Coordinates of C-alpha atoms in Angstrom, one line a residue:
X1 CA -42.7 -107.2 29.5
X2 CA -44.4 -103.7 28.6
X3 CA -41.2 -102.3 27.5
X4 CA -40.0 -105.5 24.9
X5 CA -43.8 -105.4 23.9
X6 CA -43.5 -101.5 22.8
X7 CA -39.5 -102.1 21.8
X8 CA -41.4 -105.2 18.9
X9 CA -44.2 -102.9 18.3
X10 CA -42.0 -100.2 17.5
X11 CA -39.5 -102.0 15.7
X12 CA -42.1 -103.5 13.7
X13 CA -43.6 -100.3 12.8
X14 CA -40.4 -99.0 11.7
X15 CA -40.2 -102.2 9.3
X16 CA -43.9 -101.6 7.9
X17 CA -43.0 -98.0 7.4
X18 CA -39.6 -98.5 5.3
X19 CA -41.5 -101.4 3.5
X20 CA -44.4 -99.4 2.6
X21 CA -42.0 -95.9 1.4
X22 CA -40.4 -98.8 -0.6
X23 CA -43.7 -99.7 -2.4
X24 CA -43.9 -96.1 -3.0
X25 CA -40.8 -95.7 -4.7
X26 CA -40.6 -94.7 -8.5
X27 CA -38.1 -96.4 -10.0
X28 CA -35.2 -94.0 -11.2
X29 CA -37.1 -90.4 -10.5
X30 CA -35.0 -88.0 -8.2
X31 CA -37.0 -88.1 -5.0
X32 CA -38.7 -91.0 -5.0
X33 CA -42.0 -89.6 -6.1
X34 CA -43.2 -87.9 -9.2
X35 CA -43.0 -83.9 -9.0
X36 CA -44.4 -83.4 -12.4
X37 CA -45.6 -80.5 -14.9
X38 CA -47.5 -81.6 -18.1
X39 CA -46.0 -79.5 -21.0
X40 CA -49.6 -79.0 -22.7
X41 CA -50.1 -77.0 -25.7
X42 CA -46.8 -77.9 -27.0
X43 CA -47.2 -80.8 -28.7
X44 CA -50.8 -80.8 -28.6
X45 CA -52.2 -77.4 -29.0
X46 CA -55.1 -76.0 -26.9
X47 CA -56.1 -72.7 -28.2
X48 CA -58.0 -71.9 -25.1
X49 CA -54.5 -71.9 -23.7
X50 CA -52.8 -69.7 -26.4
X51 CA -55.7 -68.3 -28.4
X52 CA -53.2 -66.0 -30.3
X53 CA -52.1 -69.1 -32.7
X54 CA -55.2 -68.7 -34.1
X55 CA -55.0 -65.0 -35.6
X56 CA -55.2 -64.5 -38.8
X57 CA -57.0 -67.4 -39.8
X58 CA -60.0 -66.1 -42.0
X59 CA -63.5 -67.0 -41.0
X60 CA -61.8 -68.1 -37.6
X61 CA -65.7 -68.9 -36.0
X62 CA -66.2 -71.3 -38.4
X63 CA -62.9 -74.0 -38.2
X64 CA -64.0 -77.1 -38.4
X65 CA -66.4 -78.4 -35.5
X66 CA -68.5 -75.2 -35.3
X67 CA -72.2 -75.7 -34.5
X68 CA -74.3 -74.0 -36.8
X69 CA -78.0 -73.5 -37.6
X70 CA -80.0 -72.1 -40.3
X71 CA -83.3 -70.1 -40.5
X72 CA -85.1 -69.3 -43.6
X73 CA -86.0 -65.6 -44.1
X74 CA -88.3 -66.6 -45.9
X75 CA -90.6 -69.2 -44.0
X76 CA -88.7 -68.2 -40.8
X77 CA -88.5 -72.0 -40.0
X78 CA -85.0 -73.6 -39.4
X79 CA -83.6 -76.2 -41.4
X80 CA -83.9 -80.1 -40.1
X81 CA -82.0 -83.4 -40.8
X82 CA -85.5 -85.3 -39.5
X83 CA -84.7 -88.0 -36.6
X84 CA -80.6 -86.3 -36.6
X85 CA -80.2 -87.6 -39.9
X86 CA -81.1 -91.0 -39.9
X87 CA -84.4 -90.7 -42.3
X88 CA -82.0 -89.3 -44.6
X89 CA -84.7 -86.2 -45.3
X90 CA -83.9 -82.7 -44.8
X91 CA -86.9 -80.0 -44.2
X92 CA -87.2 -76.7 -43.4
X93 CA -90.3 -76.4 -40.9
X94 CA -89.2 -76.3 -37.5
X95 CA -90.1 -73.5 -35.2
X96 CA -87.1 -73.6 -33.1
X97 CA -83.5 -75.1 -33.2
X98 CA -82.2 -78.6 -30.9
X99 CA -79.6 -81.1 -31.9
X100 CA -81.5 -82.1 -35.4
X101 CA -81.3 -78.6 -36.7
X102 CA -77.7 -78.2 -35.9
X103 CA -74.9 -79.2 -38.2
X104 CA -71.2 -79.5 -37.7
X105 CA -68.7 -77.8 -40.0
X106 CA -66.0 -79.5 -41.9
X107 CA -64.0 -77.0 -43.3
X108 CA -62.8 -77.1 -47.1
X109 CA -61.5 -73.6 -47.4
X110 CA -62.2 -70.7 -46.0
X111 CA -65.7 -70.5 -47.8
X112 CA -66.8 -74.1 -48.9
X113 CA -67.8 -76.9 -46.0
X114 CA -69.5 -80.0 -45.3
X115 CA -72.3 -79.8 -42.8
X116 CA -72.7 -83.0 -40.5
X117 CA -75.9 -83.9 -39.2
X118 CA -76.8 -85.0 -35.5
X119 CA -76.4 -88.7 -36.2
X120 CA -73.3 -87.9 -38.5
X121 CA -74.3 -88.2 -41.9
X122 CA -73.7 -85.3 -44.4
X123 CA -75.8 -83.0 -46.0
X124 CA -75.8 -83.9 -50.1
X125 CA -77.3 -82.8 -53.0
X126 CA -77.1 -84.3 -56.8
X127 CA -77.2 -81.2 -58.3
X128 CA -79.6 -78.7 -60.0
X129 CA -82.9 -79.3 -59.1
X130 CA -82.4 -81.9 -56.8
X131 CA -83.6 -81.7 -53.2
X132 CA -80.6 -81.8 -50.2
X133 CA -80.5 -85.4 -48.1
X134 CA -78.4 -86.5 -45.3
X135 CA -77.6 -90.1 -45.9
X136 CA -73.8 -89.5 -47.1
X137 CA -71.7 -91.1 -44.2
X138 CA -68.3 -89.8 -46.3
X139 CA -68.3 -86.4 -48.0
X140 CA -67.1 -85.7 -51.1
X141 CA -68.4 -82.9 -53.8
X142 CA -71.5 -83.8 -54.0
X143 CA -71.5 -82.9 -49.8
X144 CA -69.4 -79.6 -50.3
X145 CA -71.3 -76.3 -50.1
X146 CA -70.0 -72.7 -50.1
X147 CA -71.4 -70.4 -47.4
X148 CA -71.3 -67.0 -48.6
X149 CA -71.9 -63.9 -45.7
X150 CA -73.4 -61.0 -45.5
X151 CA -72.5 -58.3 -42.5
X152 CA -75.3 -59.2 -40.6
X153 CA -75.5 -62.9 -40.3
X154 CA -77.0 -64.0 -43.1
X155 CA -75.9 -66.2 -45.8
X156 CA -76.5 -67.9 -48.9
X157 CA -75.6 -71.3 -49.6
X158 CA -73.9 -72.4 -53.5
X159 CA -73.9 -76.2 -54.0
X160 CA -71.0 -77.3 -56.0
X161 CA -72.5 -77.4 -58.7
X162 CA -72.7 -74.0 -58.7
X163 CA -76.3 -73.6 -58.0
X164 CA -78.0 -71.7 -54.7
X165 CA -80.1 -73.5 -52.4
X166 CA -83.8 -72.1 -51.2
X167 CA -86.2 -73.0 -48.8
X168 CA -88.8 -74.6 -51.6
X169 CA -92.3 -75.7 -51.3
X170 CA -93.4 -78.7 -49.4
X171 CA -91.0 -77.2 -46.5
X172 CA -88.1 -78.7 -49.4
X173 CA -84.5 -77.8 -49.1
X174 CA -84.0 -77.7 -52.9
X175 CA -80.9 -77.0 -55.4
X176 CA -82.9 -74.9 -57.8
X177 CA -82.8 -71.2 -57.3
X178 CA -82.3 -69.6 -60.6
X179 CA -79.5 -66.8 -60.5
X180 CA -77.7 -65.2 -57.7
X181 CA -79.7 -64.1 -54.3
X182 CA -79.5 -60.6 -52.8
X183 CA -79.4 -60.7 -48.9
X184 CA -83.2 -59.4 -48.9
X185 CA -86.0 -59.9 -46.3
X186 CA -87.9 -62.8 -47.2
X187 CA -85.9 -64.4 -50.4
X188 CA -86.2 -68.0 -50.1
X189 CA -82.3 -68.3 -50.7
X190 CA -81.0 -66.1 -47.9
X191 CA -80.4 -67.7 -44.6
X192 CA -79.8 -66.4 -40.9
X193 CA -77.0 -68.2 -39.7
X194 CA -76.2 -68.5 -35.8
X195 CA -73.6 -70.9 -34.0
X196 CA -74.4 -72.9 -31.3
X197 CA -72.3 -73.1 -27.8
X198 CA -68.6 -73.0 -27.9
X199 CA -65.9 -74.2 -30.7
X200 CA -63.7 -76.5 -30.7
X201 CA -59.6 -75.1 -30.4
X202 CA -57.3 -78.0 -31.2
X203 CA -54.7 -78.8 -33.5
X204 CA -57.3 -80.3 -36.0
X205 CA -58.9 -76.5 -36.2
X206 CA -55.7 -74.9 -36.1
X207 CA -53.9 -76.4 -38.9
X208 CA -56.8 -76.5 -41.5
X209 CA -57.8 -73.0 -40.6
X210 CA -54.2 -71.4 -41.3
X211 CA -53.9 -74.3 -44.5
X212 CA -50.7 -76.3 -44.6
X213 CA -47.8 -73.9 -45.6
X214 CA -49.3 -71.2 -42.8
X215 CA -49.7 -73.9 -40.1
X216 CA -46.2 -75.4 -40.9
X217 CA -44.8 -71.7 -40.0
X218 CA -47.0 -70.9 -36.7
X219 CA -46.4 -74.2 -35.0
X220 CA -42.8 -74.4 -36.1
X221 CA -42.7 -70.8 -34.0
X222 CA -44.6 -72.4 -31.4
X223 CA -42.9 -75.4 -30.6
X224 CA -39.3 -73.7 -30.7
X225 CA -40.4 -70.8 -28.4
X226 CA -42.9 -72.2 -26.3
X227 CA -40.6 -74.8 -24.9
X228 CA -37.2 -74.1 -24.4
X229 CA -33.5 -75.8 -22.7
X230 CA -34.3 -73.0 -20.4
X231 CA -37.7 -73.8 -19.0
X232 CA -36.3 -77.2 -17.9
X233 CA -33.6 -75.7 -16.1
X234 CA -36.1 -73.5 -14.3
X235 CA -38.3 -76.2 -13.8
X236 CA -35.5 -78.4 -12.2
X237 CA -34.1 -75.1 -10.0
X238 CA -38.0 -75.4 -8.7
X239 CA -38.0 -78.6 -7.5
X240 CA -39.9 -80.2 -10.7
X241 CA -38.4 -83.6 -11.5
X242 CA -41.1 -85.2 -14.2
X243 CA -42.7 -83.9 -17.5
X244 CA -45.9 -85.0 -18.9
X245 CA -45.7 -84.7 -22.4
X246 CA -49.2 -84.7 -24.5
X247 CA -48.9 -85.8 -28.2
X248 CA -50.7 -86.8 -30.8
X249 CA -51.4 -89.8 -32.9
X250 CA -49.7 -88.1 -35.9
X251 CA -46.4 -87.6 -34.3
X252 CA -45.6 -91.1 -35.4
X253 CA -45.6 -90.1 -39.2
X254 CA -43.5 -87.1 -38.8
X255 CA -42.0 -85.5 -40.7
X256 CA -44.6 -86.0 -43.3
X257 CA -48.3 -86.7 -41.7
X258 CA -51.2 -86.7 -42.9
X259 CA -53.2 -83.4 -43.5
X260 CA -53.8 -81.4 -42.0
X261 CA -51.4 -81.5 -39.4
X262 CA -47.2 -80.5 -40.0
X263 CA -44.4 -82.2 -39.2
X264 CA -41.6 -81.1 -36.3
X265 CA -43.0 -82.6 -33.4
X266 CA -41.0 -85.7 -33.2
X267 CA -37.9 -83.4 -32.9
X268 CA -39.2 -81.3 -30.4
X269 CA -39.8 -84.8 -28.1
X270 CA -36.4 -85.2 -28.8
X271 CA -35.1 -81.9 -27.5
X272 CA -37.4 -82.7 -24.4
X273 CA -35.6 -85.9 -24.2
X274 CA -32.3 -84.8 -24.3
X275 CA -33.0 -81.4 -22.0
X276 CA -34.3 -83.9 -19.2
X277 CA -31.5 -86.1 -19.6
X278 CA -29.3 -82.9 -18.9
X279 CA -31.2 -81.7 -15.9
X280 CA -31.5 -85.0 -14.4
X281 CA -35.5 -85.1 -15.2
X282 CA -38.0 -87.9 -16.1
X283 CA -40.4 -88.0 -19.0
X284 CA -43.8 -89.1 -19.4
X285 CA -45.0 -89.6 -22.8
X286 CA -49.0 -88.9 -23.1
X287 CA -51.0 -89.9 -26.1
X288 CA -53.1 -87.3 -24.9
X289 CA -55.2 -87.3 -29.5
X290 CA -55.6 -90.8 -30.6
X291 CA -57.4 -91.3 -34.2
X292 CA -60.6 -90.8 -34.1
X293 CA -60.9 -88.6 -30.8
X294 CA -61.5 -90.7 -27.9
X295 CA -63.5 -88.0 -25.8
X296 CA -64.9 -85.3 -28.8
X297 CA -62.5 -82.4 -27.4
X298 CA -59.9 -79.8 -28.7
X299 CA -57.0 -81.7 -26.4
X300 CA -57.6 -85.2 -28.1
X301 CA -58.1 -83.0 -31.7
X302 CA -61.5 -84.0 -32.4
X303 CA -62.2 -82.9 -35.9
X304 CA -65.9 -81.8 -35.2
X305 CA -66.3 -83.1 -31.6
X306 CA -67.8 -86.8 -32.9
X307 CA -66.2 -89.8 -30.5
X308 CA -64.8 -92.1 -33.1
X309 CA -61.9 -93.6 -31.8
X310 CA -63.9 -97.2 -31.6
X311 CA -64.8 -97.4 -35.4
X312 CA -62.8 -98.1 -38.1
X313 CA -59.2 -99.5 -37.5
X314 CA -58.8 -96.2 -34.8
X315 CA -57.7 -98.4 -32.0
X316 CA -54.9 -101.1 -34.0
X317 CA -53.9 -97.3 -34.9
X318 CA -53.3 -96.2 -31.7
X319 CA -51.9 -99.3 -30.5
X320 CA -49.2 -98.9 -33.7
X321 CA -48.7 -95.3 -32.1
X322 CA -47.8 -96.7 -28.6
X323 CA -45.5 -99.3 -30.8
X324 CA -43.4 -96.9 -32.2
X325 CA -43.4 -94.6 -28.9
X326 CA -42.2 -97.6 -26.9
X327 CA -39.7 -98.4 -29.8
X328 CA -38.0 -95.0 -29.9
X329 CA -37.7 -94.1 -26.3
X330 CA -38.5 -97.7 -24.3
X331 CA -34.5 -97.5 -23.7
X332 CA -34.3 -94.2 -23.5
X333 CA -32.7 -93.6 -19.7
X334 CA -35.1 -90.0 -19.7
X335 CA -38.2 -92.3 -19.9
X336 CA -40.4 -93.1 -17.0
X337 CA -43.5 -93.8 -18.2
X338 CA -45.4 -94.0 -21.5
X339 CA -49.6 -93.5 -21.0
X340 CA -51.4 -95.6 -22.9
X341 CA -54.7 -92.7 -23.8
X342 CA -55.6 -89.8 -22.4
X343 CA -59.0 -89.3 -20.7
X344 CA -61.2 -91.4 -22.8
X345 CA -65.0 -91.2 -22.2
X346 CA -67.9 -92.9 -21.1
X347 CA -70.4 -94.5 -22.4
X348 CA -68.9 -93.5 -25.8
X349 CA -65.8 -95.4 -25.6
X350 CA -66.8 -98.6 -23.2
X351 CA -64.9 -100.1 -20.6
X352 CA -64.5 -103.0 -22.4
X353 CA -62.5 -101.7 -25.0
X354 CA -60.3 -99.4 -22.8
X355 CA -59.4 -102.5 -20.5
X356 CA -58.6 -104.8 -23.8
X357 CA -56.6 -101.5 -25.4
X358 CA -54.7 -101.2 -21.8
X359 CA -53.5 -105.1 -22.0
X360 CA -52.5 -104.4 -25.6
X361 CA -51.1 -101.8 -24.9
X362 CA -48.8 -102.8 -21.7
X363 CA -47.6 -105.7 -23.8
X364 CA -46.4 -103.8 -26.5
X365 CA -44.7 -101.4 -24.1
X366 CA -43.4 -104.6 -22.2
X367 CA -41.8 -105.5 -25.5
X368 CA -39.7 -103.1 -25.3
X369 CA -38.6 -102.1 -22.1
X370 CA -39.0 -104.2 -18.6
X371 CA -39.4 -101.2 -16.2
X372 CA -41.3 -98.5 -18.1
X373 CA -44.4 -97.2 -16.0
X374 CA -47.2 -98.5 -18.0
X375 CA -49.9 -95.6 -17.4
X376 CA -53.7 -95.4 -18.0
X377 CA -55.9 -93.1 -17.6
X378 CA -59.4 -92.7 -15.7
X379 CA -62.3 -92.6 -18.0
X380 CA -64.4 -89.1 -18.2
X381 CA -67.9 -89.3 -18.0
X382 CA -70.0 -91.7 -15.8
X383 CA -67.6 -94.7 -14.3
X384 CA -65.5 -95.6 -11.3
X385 CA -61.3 -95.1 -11.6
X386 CA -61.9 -98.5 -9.5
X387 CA -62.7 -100.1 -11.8
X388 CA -59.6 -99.7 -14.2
X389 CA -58.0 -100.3 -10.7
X390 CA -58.7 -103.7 -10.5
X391 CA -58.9 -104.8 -13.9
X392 CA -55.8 -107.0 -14.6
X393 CA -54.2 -104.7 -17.2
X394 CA -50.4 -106.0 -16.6
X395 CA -48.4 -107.4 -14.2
X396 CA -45.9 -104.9 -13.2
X397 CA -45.0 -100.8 -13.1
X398 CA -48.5 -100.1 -13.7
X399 CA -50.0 -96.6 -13.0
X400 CA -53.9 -95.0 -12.5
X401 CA -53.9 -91.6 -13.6
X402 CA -56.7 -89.5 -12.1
X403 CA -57.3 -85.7 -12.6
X404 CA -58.5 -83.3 -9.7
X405 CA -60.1 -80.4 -11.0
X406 CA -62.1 -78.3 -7.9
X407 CA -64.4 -77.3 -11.4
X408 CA -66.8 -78.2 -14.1
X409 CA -69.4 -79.2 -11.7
X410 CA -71.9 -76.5 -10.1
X411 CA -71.1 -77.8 -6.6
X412 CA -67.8 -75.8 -6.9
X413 CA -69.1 -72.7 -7.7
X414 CA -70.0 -71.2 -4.2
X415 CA -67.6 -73.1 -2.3
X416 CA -65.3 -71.0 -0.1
X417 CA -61.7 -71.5 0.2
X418 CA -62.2 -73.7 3.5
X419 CA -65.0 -76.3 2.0
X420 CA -62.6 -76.4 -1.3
X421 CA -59.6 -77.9 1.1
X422 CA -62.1 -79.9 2.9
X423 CA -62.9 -81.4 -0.5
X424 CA -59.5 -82.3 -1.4
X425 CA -59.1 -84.3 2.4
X426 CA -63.0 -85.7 3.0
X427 CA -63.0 -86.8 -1.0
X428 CA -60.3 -86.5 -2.9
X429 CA -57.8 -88.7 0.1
X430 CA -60.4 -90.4 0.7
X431 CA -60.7 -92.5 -3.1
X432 CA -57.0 -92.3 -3.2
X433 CA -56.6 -94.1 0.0
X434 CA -59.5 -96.4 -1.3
X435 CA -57.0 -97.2 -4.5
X436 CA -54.1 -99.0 -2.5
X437 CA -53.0 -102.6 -2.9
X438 CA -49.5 -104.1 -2.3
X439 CA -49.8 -105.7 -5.7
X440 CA -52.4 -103.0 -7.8
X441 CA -51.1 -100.0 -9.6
X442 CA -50.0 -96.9 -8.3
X443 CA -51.8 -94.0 -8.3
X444 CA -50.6 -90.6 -10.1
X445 CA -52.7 -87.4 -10.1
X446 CA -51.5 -86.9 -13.4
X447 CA -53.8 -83.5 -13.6
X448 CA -54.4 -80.7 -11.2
X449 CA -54.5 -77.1 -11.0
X450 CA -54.3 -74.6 -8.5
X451 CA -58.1 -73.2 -9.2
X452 CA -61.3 -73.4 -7.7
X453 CA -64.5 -72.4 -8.6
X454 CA -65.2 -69.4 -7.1
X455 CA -61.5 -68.2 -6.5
X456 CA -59.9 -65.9 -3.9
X457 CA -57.0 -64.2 -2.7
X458 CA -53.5 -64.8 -3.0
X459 CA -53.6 -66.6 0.7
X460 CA -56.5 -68.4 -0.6
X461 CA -54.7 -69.8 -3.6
X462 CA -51.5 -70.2 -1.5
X463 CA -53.9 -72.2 1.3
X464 CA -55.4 -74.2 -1.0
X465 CA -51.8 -75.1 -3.2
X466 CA -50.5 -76.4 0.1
X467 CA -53.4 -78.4 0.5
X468 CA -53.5 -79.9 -3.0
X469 CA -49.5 -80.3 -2.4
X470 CA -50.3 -82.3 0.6
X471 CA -53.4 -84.6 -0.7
X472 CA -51.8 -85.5 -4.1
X473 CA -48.2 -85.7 -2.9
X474 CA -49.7 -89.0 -0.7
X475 CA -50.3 -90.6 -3.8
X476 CA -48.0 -93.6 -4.8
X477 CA -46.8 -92.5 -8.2
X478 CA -46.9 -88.6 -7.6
X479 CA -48.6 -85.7 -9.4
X480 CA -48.3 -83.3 -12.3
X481 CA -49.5 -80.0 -12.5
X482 CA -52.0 -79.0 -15.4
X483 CA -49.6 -76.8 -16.9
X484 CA -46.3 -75.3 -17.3
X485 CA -47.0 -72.4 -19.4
X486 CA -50.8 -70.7 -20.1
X487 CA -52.4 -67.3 -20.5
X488 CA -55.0 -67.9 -18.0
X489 CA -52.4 -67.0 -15.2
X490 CA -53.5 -70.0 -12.3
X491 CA -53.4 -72.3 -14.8
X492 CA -49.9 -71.8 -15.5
X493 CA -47.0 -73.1 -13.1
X494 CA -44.4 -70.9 -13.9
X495 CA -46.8 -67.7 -13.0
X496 CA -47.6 -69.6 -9.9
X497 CA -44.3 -70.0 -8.7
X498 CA -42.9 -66.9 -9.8
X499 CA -45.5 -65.0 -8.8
X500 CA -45.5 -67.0 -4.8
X501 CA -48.9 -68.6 -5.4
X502 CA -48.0 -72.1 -5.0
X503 CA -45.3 -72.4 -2.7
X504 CA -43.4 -75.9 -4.0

């Protein structure tokens, strides 16, 4: 009795087991499972990941985004749009600088901008005499100023109308200073300009820094070098079997989009296409930038770091985006998967709106082809990936993407190699295995990195690759490492594999 009892009990387990590996089973990828690389900074560029794009680009600190604030010489007070903007008053009486002294740049040319207020509205002047405001929600000339520098930070700041702004009486901001100002202590014209925190690096920045006929030479270098036939051999000889590819809202008007960005991105997707094909490789297709921004950052080109994808006709956008994706490449036999958004974040974007944009969104993809992995993304920012887990979002070949990162949070900082592995089993397993139905989506770790806060040796990395290999290779979709190709040397896969850091 023993023995039949263990013989059914075995038998049965050997069922469950070939069941379940059947669950996990990606329909069409060599493997089974997702072995992925995201190709980012191809299609979507990350300065931060290729900072040399930018050289050459005058006035490259101020592309459009950068913080900046403004003290008077004169009063030694900083300029304010009162309540972030929305009184509509600008003064210049504030001892020290926070978010309603700052203003965002929109860049013009290399020396006229618009400066946008807390709250978002513009800073606007009628003219000679007239005092500056901020209750212009669109720019236009009236909102356009040219900032003119001195060595030493200062500046001077022409309205269009051709007349210098001074720090008035009545703590005024006023259109009405008569002649040209010298960069002298304590003239009511001249202005210390400093930037606050970091600037934004994305295509937006990129291709209205260089202007169009520079930008349509650099990124047409870029995308036919950084990407090549070759890498996708290389990645295949390496075991990689999947590519994530981010793009941007605008690759649907190539080859003519709108400015500031170039066309020649819709034929590099289809070289990627057609190498993948060759190299018997999958593709993911990311709309990593929709319209509007949906997080504020360089990787979703965020114009000046403002979370607009929810206003305006952004979303039916984004949703015509994923219609002519699906269109082109829903039969394609290289396609796997077509994600929906990339990282969109909370509170600014609500859950709402990403669950009713995910339904939309896997219809339109169903439209066009039955077995395409329907993909969406966790949302950044406060929230629960269970909670896009269980939302009914579409009814079959649905993914969760989540992305591991051991950083951007102080807890990683002084973790040794040890407590970072721990991580990835106590926490990281742990919410996967948490995220597993017979009939919810699968789970892809869509994101990762081999890099940890405080770093280590080259046994440390290679401890702590194996470790990430192991945790995120459990999960039902697969993974895809946070790049192929990057200056910062971990981030990079290639380096990592040539260089026997990550051991694949």
């Amino acid at each position: 009795m023993e023995s039949v009892s263990f013989k059914w009990l075995f038998l049965s387990f050997l069922f469950l087991s070939s069941a379940h590996s059947a669950l996990c089973t990606v329909d069409g990828v060599n493997g089974g499972k997702v072995r992925g690389v995201n190709l980012g900074n191809w299609l979507v560029i990350e300065g931060w990941m290729k900072p040399s794009l930018f050289d050459g680009i005058i006035n490259e600190d101020m592309l459009d985004g950068a913080k900046v604030q403004f003290k008077s010489l004169s009063t030694k007070k900083y300029v304010c749009a009162e309540e972030g903007g929305d009184s509509g008053v600008v003064t210049v009486d504030r001892e020290k600088a926070s978010g309603w002294e700052t203003f965002r740049l929109w860049r013009v040319s290399p020396s006229e901008y618009q400066l946008r207020s807390f709250k978002g509205q513009f800073l606007s002047c009628a003219g000679q005499g007239a005092s500056v405001t901020a209750i212009s929600g669109l720019p236009s000339l009236k909102e356009t100023f040219t900032i003119e520098r001195s060595g030493n930070g200062r500046v001077r700041i022409k309205h269009s109308s051709g007349i210098y702004i001074q720090a008035s009486s009545g703590n005024n901001l006023k259109a009405d200073y008569v002649g040209t100002p010298a960069f002298d202590d304590g003239n009511a014209a001249i202005f210390e300009m400093t930037f606050d925190g970091g600037r934004l690096q994305g295509e937006y920045q990129l291709s209205n820094g260089h202007g169009p006929e520079k930008a349509k030479q650099v990124l047409t270098e870029h995308r036919n070098s950084y990407i090549t036939r070759e890498d996708f051999q290389f990645l295949s000889q390496n075991g990689i079997n999947t590519v994530r590819i981010p793009v941007g809202w605008w690759i649907t008007k190539d080859p003519n989009p709108p400015a500031p960005y170039v066309g020649g991105g819709l034929a590099a997707l289809d070289n990627a296409f057609k190498w993948a094909q060759e190299f018997g490789m999958k593709c993911i297709i990311d709309l990593h930038a929709a319209p509007g921004s949906q997080n504020g950052m360089d990787h979703s080109s965020s114009r000046d770091g403002f979370i607009e994808w929810t206003k305006s006709d952004n979303i039916q956008q984004s949703l015509d985006a994923i219609q002519f994706l699906a269109a082109k490449y829903g039969s394609d036999p290289s396609l796997v998967g077509i994600e929906l958004l990339n990282e969109p974040h909370s509170p600014e974007v609500p859950l709402d709106t990403v669950l009713n944009y995910y339904k939309d969104g896997y219809n339109i993809v169903r439209k066009h082809s039955a077995t395409a992995y329907v993909i969406m993304s966790q949302m950044i920012g406060p929230g629960d990936p269970a909670d896009i887990y269980k939302a009914n979002t579409g009814k079959s070949n649905v993914v969760l993407d989540l992305h591991y990162y051991n950083l951007y949070d102080d807890k990683f900082n002084n973790m040794s190699t040890q407590e970072n592995i721990d991580f990835l089993y106590n926490t990281r397993k742990t919410q996967m295995d948490s995220l597993k139905s017979a009939d919810g989506p699968l789970v892809f770790i869509g994101e990762w990195v081999n890099e940890f806060g405080r770093g280590g040796s080259q046994e440390d990395y290679q401890n702590f690759g194996r470790a990430q290999l192991d945790v995120y290779g459990s999960a039902s979709f697969g993974w895809a490492y946070w790049s192929f190709k990057n200056v910062q040397q971990h981030w990079s896969l290639e380096w990592n594999i040539n260089n026997n850091y990550l051991q694949l």
